[in-house]
Structure formats: C-alpha cells, structure tokens
Amino acid sequence: MLEALIRDVRYGLRSLLRSPGYALMVVFTLGLGIGANTAIFSLVNGVLLRPLPYADGHELVLARQQAQRAGSANIPFSVKEISDYREQLETLDGFVEYHGMSFTLLNRGEPDRVLTGVVSANFFDVLGVQPLHGRTFRDGDDDLGAEAVLVLSYPYWQQRFGGDPDIVGQVFEMNDRPHTVVGVLPPVPQYPRENEVYMPTSACPFRARAEARMEEDRTAFRGMTAFGRLAPDVGVGRFGAELATVAARLQGDFPETYPADSGYTAVTLPLADELTRDARPTLLILLATTVLVLLIACANVANLTLARMSRRERELALRSALGAGRGRLLRQLLTEASLLAVAAGGFGLLVAWLSLDLLVAFAALFTTRTTEVAIDGWVLAFTLGLSLVTGIVFGSAPALTGRRDVAVALKEAGAQTTDTPARRRVRGLLTASQVAAAFVLLIATGLLLTSFYRLQQVDTGFNPENVLTAEVFPNWSKYTTPESRRQLFTDVLQRLQDRPGLTAAAVANGFPMASEVGQQRRFAIEGRTYEEPDLRPELETRVVSPDYFATVGVPLLAGRTFTRLDDPETTPVAVISRSLAERHWRDGQSPLEQRITLDDGETWVTIVGVVGDVRDHGLDREPPDQLYRPFLQGAGSPTRVLVRARTDPLALSGQVRDAVHAVDPEQPVENFRTLAETRAGTTASRRLSVVLLGLFAALALVITVTGIAAVIATSVNHRTREFGLRLALGAERTSILTMVLRQGLALVLAGLVIGAAAATALSRSLSSFLFETEPTDAGVFVLVSLVFVATGLAACYLPARRAMGVDPLVALREE
C-alpha cells in the first residue's frame, strides 16, 4: 500500500507540474478559503471552545440579582447582601465579590491612576489562579484595619515596571496609605474587566465605610459583582435553585428592601458563558461566512478540475483500457486533489498567521479571552482536516462524471476535447451554487453596510470636531470634600482660560458617548402628585461647568445655560434636555422656572434652560432624558476636562496637563482623546464587522466570477466545431456572442433565484445587528442582483468574444 501510495504521489506531482497554471489557481483559491476558515476558527477555538484558563473553570458560576417587574435585569450586590448570600449558600466552595475603582498610585515617577479590582481575600483561590511571583491574598488581608497589600496584573507589571521580578515587596502610596506589592499575576484573562492592580476589600475606603454601616443599611455600597465555585457533584441547576431560595428568603425577611411586586430573585449562569456573551454571535456569523467562502472555493476548484478532466479524457480511457479499474482511477484523482489541498492548507496557514493580529484586535472589542487565541495544535489539526476534506470534495466530483464506456471514451477523446452531459450538468449546478452562496454573502454585507451608513447619518446632538477630552479623577483620599474637589477644577479652568489655540474649556463628570451611563435618579415636578414614589419618572444627571455646552457644541433651545454666578450661595438651578421637556411639559407648557426635586423635596431645583438632545450612549440608542447641574453648586464632582481647539485638538494635550499640574503636581491626567475619536469608537465593532464581512464577500464574488468565466470558456472550447458550422451556414457572429452571453446569464439567474430564497430566509437572523434597515430591504436585493448580472456578463464577455472569432474553415477541417 505504501509503494502504491508513493507511485500515486509521484505520478500526481508529474501530472500537476504539466499544468502549473491549474495547480497555482487551485492552491491560491483553496488557500484563501482555508486561510479564512483557519483564522476564524482560531478565534472560535480560543474564545468559545477552549476551557477557561482557570483550575476547573467549568465549576465557576456567576450570581446575579434581578427585579424584572421593576425593570432591573442586573442589580449589583451590596456589602450586606454579599455577606448574607455567603452565609446561606451551601452548594459553593467559595463565594467572592468584585468591584472596580480607580485610584492614584504614587512614588514611581508621575502619579499613575490605576484601574483597581477590589476583591475578597479568596478571590484568586476561587478562580484557581496561582501567582507568577510572590503570593495572592490570604485570610486576614480583607479584615478591617489589615495592612494594605497589592497584587499586580501581568500587563501592568510588564508595561509599567518592565517585568521586574524584584517588584514584590516594594511599597507604594495609595489613598494616603502605604501599599505593599505581594504578588504578580500570570497572563490570564481577567474578570469582570482588565485591571492593573488588585487590592483586598479592606483597603478600599468606600467599601470599608459601607461595611461599617451595613447592618443599618442593607443596600450600602451596592456596586459589586459576585461569583463562586460549585461544590463537588453540584450542577449549575442545583446552585441556581438554592440561589433563588435564598433570594426568596431575603425578600420575605426584608420586604421594604425587596418589594413583593418587584419580581426580585437571583439567577446564575456559567462564568464561561458570561465571558463570551458579546463575542459569540459575531464570531459564529463570521465562521458561517468563511464556511460559505470555502464552499464557493471548492465549487470553483471542482469546476476547474472538471475542465481539466475533459482534456485528460483520452489519458484516463487509455489507462482503463490497460486494466486500471474505476477505483484505481478514483484513487489517483484523489491523490492529486489531496496534494493540491495540502499545499493550499499550507498557504492558508500563512494567510491565517498574517491576519491573526488583526482578528485578535477585533475580538478584543467583545471579550477579554483573546490572550488565548493562537495557532496551536488544535488549529493545525483543523487546517489539516479541512484541507483533506476539501481535497476529497473537489477531487471525487470529476471522477463521478466520467464516461463508463472505454471504447466510447477512446473514440470521442481525440484531438478535439469533448464533454459529457453529466459533466455539463454538474458544472452548471456548481456554478449556480457558487452564485447563490456568494449572493447570500453579498446580501448580508449589503444589509450591514446600509445599516452602518444610516447609523453614521444619525444626528448626535453635539459637535465633536476639534474637542479634546482628558480624564482627571481626583485623588479621593486627598480631596475628601466636595469643596476641595470643586476648588481643584475651578483652579484648573482658570489656568486654561486665554490659552493660545483654545476657544472654550469645561469640566464635567462625563461627556457624550464616553461609555459610562449617567446616574439614574427619580424626580418629581412641583405641584404634581404621584401615586407610587417608586413609579415616578427617571432621568440621568450630569454635572458640568458653565462653558460645557459651548465646548461640546450642544445647542441652547430656550432659557439660558449656567454662569459663574450659579454657586452654592444662589438658588439651585438646572438645564434639561429637549426630550425631558417635551415628555413632561406638554400642550405648550414651558418648563422654564418650574421646579423639580431629586430627593423627595429636601432640595428644589429651578429649571433655567432647555438644550438639545444628545445621544449619550451610542448612535443606535435614543437620547436619554437628561438633567444638567452646575458643578459650582456642589451637585457632584467632575472627572473630565474638555477643551475646544481652533485647529488640532491633540496639540492642546500638553497645555491641559500643565494646567492640572500647576494646581496639583501629583494629580494624574490620562487618556487624552478627541471627541471625534470617542464617537468613532462607539461604532468600532460594527465597522470592523462590516469590513471583515465585506472582505469575505468580495473574495466570494471574485471566486464566483472567475468560476463563471472558466465554465463559459470551457464550454466555448468544447463547442468550437458547432460555432464553426453555424458561421459556415450563415449565422451572424453577433448571434454567437448573444448565445454565449445567454448561457452565462442563465447560470447567473438560476443562482440568483436560489440565492434570493436563501438570503430572504437567512437575513432575518441579522435583525439584531441592523439599524433602521429591514432584513429584506428591496434596495439591497436589487442592487446586489444588478452587481451579479453585470459581473456575470463581464465574466462571459471575453469567452464570448473568442467564440465570435472562430474560423469556420479551421473548425470544419478539424471536423
């Protein structure tokens, strides 16, 4: 068997070397299809299929509080709730908490604001993560009054400290306390977010204060995520039932905190599902797309092989006459196809390797598990298997369409190549299938592109051009009072005034499309009655300085904005958005000089202005009802500095940093971004999805067009004698052109009919990805159909021109 295989391989190589154009076309076409599938499979394998990189990661489960009737699908846990669940749950080997904060780290050059994960002492034990250096937290580290310690994440350790192993034991200042580094984490995906450092719960001043008063306030510091590890022989279903039982018990014991009509409960889901929730739909769509591209490539290669088989008919007939059985011929053809497929697999691996970094950056928009994406043994096995399967697919089709009668084959396989009816039917079916599959891909791309275009045309309600933003989070342990924080930003604004190149400056606790959601507050309008306090309307609040609206470019519609006279000594005032005004002041009523309260009447705020709506949370989300308060009245603390430039806003970053450091040299100033970049970032995932799908669709279209051209060219070659006879009998050459074009157009139209039916059925699965675009958008279907008709005719034109040029005398002489 080995000797026979070696002979087949040698013969196959000699045969392929005699047809280098065919071999290169097959390797290139299949390689692109295999490479696309390999690249996407590496993402799917690393993100969706690979187990979590934690010890027994399948045992990790997330807990989530809900009050569906009150419209809350995810209620963060409070300190007391964490304590109660930890005491009453018996199906877990550890129940831990997490919340994220930003603190200022000192003593290493410039002040560094670090994303900090505040966690239980056994957090990393439950995850099953062992430190790379030093240790993680241990019992007692989260006791109130314990020595403050830190664990560094691997990326932060590498970027900030150059991977210095002696970092363990060094002391930094944070929150006016010394913090000792006790360990460094390995490079693993972090949950729930990527942090730079971790600290135990006792080291967070806000969490520690909440723990001290949790007995009198069950909801103190309600902002934590909770998860745990299942006990041995406990499934997710059993833990979920116990979790719901504890939630019902708490609701019965504390009805004032968990009203009976709120639908309060607690649910669970595997941590692996939560980590990949946003990435799963997009990756599966891309995988399905690349599979279609590969099928189109296989169909195209099968067509090329069928064309080549027509020229090899005499060779195969002679071998049959010399005693080779049908199985022997099939084995030889499969060997040749497998050689090409393996070569295409190697080329595909190169394509996948070159595109992997781009795809990893794309997947990082949806999940933190991209550190596990690699071309490993599983991906190599997938590529090899895919290559062999494609070799069998396109290699067996030609063998099944050959002539069974050796005498007929020897008689007809002369100098002029011929084609069997079965082979013509197969080639037509393959071509129509290519068109149908490519049509589906182009429809999906067209729908997403149309949706993205309409999304980009949405009026954001502000002017993002030439606006620079910077994060300036006050050191909470240094600026402990609202007055001190207000003074910090007042001094910064004073230093920014009259700076060259700057037209306006402002501070705020957020800005449009910055990903953070404004604080939701219930409110009441003076003079109106509300049956249930919990059913009062809600709005979002934002704290801004007087020039905020001019800086961001939000238009004033009525009344006035804030001035420097709106300070703590004057009447509390507010500016509201148009949607809020129109929703609650109708029939010509004006909200100006009306008063509302956000704290059950303790403070009444007078509305002095109405501004335009701003799409704060994304282009595809409606503008929220928004209320703006002046930071000078102590309504909250700003955390952002915004400046509008005359030309390039990034040129002002140095001036902003200088202004802040002139007030406080230890105050971090980070994340300089233009408002235009922030706006573009809200559609980054959609943009990359459209680009990737567009590339695959363009690839499918090119492969399909070349396939159509190959089919028509082969048909013209086989019908040379027919065309010569027609011309000799008086047929016009234009009629030959029309005949060939009609043949190609028939294949395209057949594929379009099949593709339109498939696209109509499948496009509905894209509904959740579309913005103001119907899945059956007629304009997209018509445009894509015209593209296929035009490209199909173009693909047929050159072979048709060659058919017109047939010399009748030459054709008759060969006859």
JSON list of C-alpha atoms in Angstrom, two decimals, residues 25-127:
[
{"chain": "A", "resi": 25, "resn": "MET", "atom": "CA", "xyz": [-5.04, 28.59, -9.30]},
{"chain": "A", "resi": 26, "resn": "VAL", "atom": "CA", "xyz": [-6.31, 25.72, -7.16]},
{"chain": "A", "resi": 27, "resn": "VAL", "atom": "CA", "xyz": [-3.76, 26.33, -4.38]},
{"chain": "A", "resi": 28, "resn": "PHE", "atom": "CA", "xyz": [-4.46, 30.08, -4.36]},
{"chain": "A", "resi": 29, "resn": "THR", "atom": "CA", "xyz": [-8.26, 29.75, -4.43]},
{"chain": "A", "resi": 30, "resn": "LEU", "atom": "CA", "xyz": [-8.47, 26.98, -1.86]},
{"chain": "A", "resi": 31, "resn": "GLY", "atom": "CA", "xyz": [-5.73, 28.58, 0.24]},
{"chain": "A", "resi": 32, "resn": "LEU", "atom": "CA", "xyz": [-7.74, 31.75, 0.64]},
{"chain": "A", "resi": 33, "resn": "GLY", "atom": "CA", "xyz": [-10.81, 29.78, 1.71]},
{"chain": "A", "resi": 34, "resn": "ILE", "atom": "CA", "xyz": [-8.87, 27.55, 4.08]},
{"chain": "A", "resi": 35, "resn": "GLY", "atom": "CA", "xyz": [-6.91, 30.52, 5.46]},
{"chain": "A", "resi": 36, "resn": "ALA", "atom": "CA", "xyz": [-10.10, 32.45, 6.24]},
{"chain": "A", "resi": 37, "resn": "ASN", "atom": "CA", "xyz": [-11.59, 29.43, 8.00]},
{"chain": "A", "resi": 38, "resn": "THR", "atom": "CA", "xyz": [-8.39, 28.74, 9.92]},
{"chain": "A", "resi": 39, "resn": "ALA", "atom": "CA", "xyz": [-8.13, 32.34, 11.13]},
{"chain": "A", "resi": 40, "resn": "ILE", "atom": "CA", "xyz": [-11.73, 32.49, 12.30]},
{"chain": "A", "resi": 41, "resn": "PHE", "atom": "CA", "xyz": [-11.53, 29.00, 13.82]},
{"chain": "A", "resi": 42, "resn": "SER", "atom": "CA", "xyz": [-8.50, 30.09, 15.85]},
{"chain": "A", "resi": 43, "resn": "LEU", "atom": "CA", "xyz": [-10.71, 32.84, 17.32]},
{"chain": "A", "resi": 44, "resn": "VAL", "atom": "CA", "xyz": [-13.61, 30.48, 17.94]},
{"chain": "A", "resi": 45, "resn": "ASN", "atom": "CA", "xyz": [-11.28, 27.91, 19.49]},
{"chain": "A", "resi": 46, "resn": "GLY", "atom": "CA", "xyz": [-9.53, 30.41, 21.75]},
{"chain": "A", "resi": 47, "resn": "VAL", "atom": "CA", "xyz": [-12.65, 32.31, 22.79]},
{"chain": "A", "resi": 48, "resn": "LEU", "atom": "CA", "xyz": [-15.58, 29.86, 22.66]},
{"chain": "A", "resi": 49, "resn": "LEU", "atom": "CA", "xyz": [-14.27, 26.29, 22.69]},
{"chain": "A", "resi": 50, "resn": "ARG", "atom": "CA", "xyz": [-11.22, 26.34, 24.92]},
{"chain": "A", "resi": 51, "resn": "PRO", "atom": "CA", "xyz": [-11.92, 25.79, 28.64]},
{"chain": "A", "resi": 52, "resn": "LEU", "atom": "CA", "xyz": [-11.41, 28.77, 30.91]},
{"chain": "A", "resi": 53, "resn": "PRO", "atom": "CA", "xyz": [-7.73, 29.15, 31.84]},
{"chain": "A", "resi": 54, "resn": "TYR", "atom": "CA", "xyz": [-8.60, 28.69, 35.49]},
{"chain": "A", "resi": 55, "resn": "ALA", "atom": "CA", "xyz": [-8.43, 25.47, 37.51]},
{"chain": "A", "resi": 56, "resn": "ASP", "atom": "CA", "xyz": [-11.65, 23.55, 36.71]},
{"chain": "A", "resi": 57, "resn": "GLY", "atom": "CA", "xyz": [-13.09, 26.63, 35.03]},
{"chain": "A", "resi": 58, "resn": "HIS", "atom": "CA", "xyz": [-16.36, 24.84, 34.27]},
{"chain": "A", "resi": 59, "resn": "GLU", "atom": "CA", "xyz": [-17.17, 24.97, 38.00]},
{"chain": "A", "resi": 60, "resn": "LEU", "atom": "CA", "xyz": [-17.17, 28.79, 38.12]},
{"chain": "A", "resi": 61, "resn": "VAL", "atom": "CA", "xyz": [-20.62, 30.37, 38.15]},
{"chain": "A", "resi": 62, "resn": "LEU", "atom": "CA", "xyz": [-21.87, 33.94, 38.23]},
{"chain": "A", "resi": 63, "resn": "ALA", "atom": "CA", "xyz": [-24.63, 35.12, 40.59]},
{"chain": "A", "resi": 64, "resn": "ARG", "atom": "CA", "xyz": [-26.94, 37.93, 39.55]},
{"chain": "A", "resi": 65, "resn": "GLN", "atom": "CA", "xyz": [-29.79, 39.72, 41.32]},
{"chain": "A", "resi": 66, "resn": "GLN", "atom": "CA", "xyz": [-32.82, 40.71, 39.26]},
{"chain": "A", "resi": 67, "resn": "ALA", "atom": "CA", "xyz": [-36.10, 42.59, 39.70]},
{"chain": "A", "resi": 68, "resn": "GLN", "atom": "CA", "xyz": [-37.69, 42.09, 36.30]},
{"chain": "A", "resi": 69, "resn": "ARG", "atom": "CA", "xyz": [-41.02, 43.75, 37.14]},
{"chain": "A", "resi": 70, "resn": "ALA", "atom": "CA", "xyz": [-39.13, 46.85, 38.23]},
{"chain": "A", "resi": 71, "resn": "GLY", "atom": "CA", "xyz": [-37.10, 46.78, 35.01]},
{"chain": "A", "resi": 72, "resn": "SER", "atom": "CA", "xyz": [-33.80, 45.71, 36.59]},
{"chain": "A", "resi": 73, "resn": "ALA", "atom": "CA", "xyz": [-32.11, 42.71, 34.97]},
{"chain": "A", "resi": 74, "resn": "ASN", "atom": "CA", "xyz": [-28.83, 43.06, 36.84]},
{"chain": "A", "resi": 75, "resn": "ILE", "atom": "CA", "xyz": [-28.79, 44.58, 40.33]},
{"chain": "A", "resi": 76, "resn": "PRO", "atom": "CA", "xyz": [-25.28, 44.83, 41.80]},
{"chain": "A", "resi": 77, "resn": "PHE", "atom": "CA", "xyz": [-24.70, 43.29, 45.21]},
{"chain": "A", "resi": 78, "resn": "SER", "atom": "CA", "xyz": [-24.26, 45.35, 48.37]},
{"chain": "A", "resi": 79, "resn": "VAL", "atom": "CA", "xyz": [-21.84, 44.56, 51.18]},
{"chain": "A", "resi": 80, "resn": "LYS", "atom": "CA", "xyz": [-24.62, 43.13, 53.36]},
{"chain": "A", "resi": 81, "resn": "GLU", "atom": "CA", "xyz": [-26.11, 41.09, 50.52]},
{"chain": "A", "resi": 82, "resn": "ILE", "atom": "CA", "xyz": [-22.72, 39.54, 49.80]},
{"chain": "A", "resi": 83, "resn": "SER", "atom": "CA", "xyz": [-22.45, 38.61, 53.48]},
{"chain": "A", "resi": 84, "resn": "ASP", "atom": "CA", "xyz": [-25.95, 37.10, 53.62]},
{"chain": "A", "resi": 85, "resn": "TYR", "atom": "CA", "xyz": [-25.56, 35.01, 50.48]},
{"chain": "A", "resi": 86, "resn": "ARG", "atom": "CA", "xyz": [-22.13, 33.82, 51.57]},
{"chain": "A", "resi": 87, "resn": "GLU", "atom": "CA", "xyz": [-23.56, 32.59, 54.89]},
{"chain": "A", "resi": 88, "resn": "GLN", "atom": "CA", "xyz": [-26.61, 30.85, 53.42]},
{"chain": "A", "resi": 89, "resn": "LEU", "atom": "CA", "xyz": [-25.31, 29.23, 50.24]},
{"chain": "A", "resi": 90, "resn": "GLU", "atom": "CA", "xyz": [-24.23, 25.63, 50.80]},
{"chain": "A", "resi": 91, "resn": "THR", "atom": "CA", "xyz": [-23.60, 24.45, 47.23]},
{"chain": "A", "resi": 92, "resn": "LEU", "atom": "CA", "xyz": [-20.47, 26.56, 46.72]},
{"chain": "A", "resi": 93, "resn": "ASP", "atom": "CA", "xyz": [-16.81, 26.17, 47.57]},
{"chain": "A", "resi": 94, "resn": "GLY", "atom": "CA", "xyz": [-16.31, 29.89, 47.92]},
{"chain": "A", "resi": 95, "resn": "PHE", "atom": "CA", "xyz": [-18.43, 32.97, 47.16]},
{"chain": "A", "resi": 96, "resn": "VAL", "atom": "CA", "xyz": [-16.40, 36.07, 46.27]},
{"chain": "A", "resi": 97, "resn": "GLU", "atom": "CA", "xyz": [-17.01, 39.68, 45.39]},
{"chain": "A", "resi": 98, "resn": "TYR", "atom": "CA", "xyz": [-15.51, 42.19, 42.97]},
{"chain": "A", "resi": 99, "resn": "HIS", "atom": "CA", "xyz": [-15.87, 45.86, 42.22]},
{"chain": "A", "resi": 100, "resn": "GLY", "atom": "CA", "xyz": [-13.71, 48.18, 40.19]},
{"chain": "A", "resi": 101, "resn": "MET", "atom": "CA", "xyz": [-12.31, 51.55, 41.24]},
{"chain": "A", "resi": 102, "resn": "SER", "atom": "CA", "xyz": [-9.67, 54.00, 40.04]},
{"chain": "A", "resi": 103, "resn": "PHE", "atom": "CA", "xyz": [-7.00, 55.13, 42.49]},
{"chain": "A", "resi": 104, "resn": "THR", "atom": "CA", "xyz": [-3.82, 57.18, 42.28]},
{"chain": "A", "resi": 105, "resn": "LEU", "atom": "CA", "xyz": [-0.54, 55.28, 42.73]},
{"chain": "A", "resi": 106, "resn": "LEU", "atom": "CA", "xyz": [2.44, 57.38, 43.85]},
{"chain": "A", "resi": 107, "resn": "ASN", "atom": "CA", "xyz": [6.21, 57.06, 44.30]},
{"chain": "A", "resi": 108, "resn": "ARG", "atom": "CA", "xyz": [7.14, 55.87, 40.79]},
{"chain": "A", "resi": 109, "resn": "GLY", "atom": "CA", "xyz": [7.71, 58.95, 38.63]},
{"chain": "A", "resi": 110, "resn": "GLU", "atom": "CA", "xyz": [4.48, 60.67, 37.56]},
{"chain": "A", "resi": 111, "resn": "PRO", "atom": "CA", "xyz": [1.30, 59.96, 39.52]},
{"chain": "A", "resi": 112, "resn": "ASP", "atom": "CA", "xyz": [-0.40, 56.96, 37.97]},
{"chain": "A", "resi": 113, "resn": "ARG", "atom": "CA", "xyz": [-4.14, 56.42, 38.04]},
{"chain": "A", "resi": 114, "resn": "VAL", "atom": "CA", "xyz": [-4.66, 52.67, 38.07]},
{"chain": "A", "resi": 115, "resn": "LEU", "atom": "CA", "xyz": [-7.73, 50.56, 37.38]},
{"chain": "A", "resi": 116, "resn": "THR", "atom": "CA", "xyz": [-8.12, 48.62, 40.60]},
{"chain": "A", "resi": 117, "resn": "GLY", "atom": "CA", "xyz": [-10.03, 45.43, 41.26]},
{"chain": "A", "resi": 118, "resn": "VAL", "atom": "CA", "xyz": [-11.27, 45.31, 44.87]},
{"chain": "A", "resi": 119, "resn": "VAL", "atom": "CA", "xyz": [-11.79, 41.66, 45.75]},
{"chain": "A", "resi": 120, "resn": "SER", "atom": "CA", "xyz": [-12.32, 39.13, 48.54]},
{"chain": "A", "resi": 121, "resn": "ALA", "atom": "CA", "xyz": [-9.21, 37.58, 50.07]},
{"chain": "A", "resi": 122, "resn": "ASN", "atom": "CA", "xyz": [-10.01, 34.20, 48.49]},
{"chain": "A", "resi": 123, "resn": "PHE", "atom": "CA", "xyz": [-10.81, 35.72, 45.07]},
{"chain": "A", "resi": 124, "resn": "PHE", "atom": "CA", "xyz": [-7.84, 34.16, 43.26]},
{"chain": "A", "resi": 125, "resn": "ASP", "atom": "CA", "xyz": [-8.19, 30.89, 45.18]},
{"chain": "A", "resi": 126, "resn": "VAL", "atom": "CA", "xyz": [-11.75, 30.53, 43.89]},
{"chain": "A", "resi": 127, "resn": "LEU", "atom": "CA", "xyz": [-10.60, 31.36, 40.36]}
]
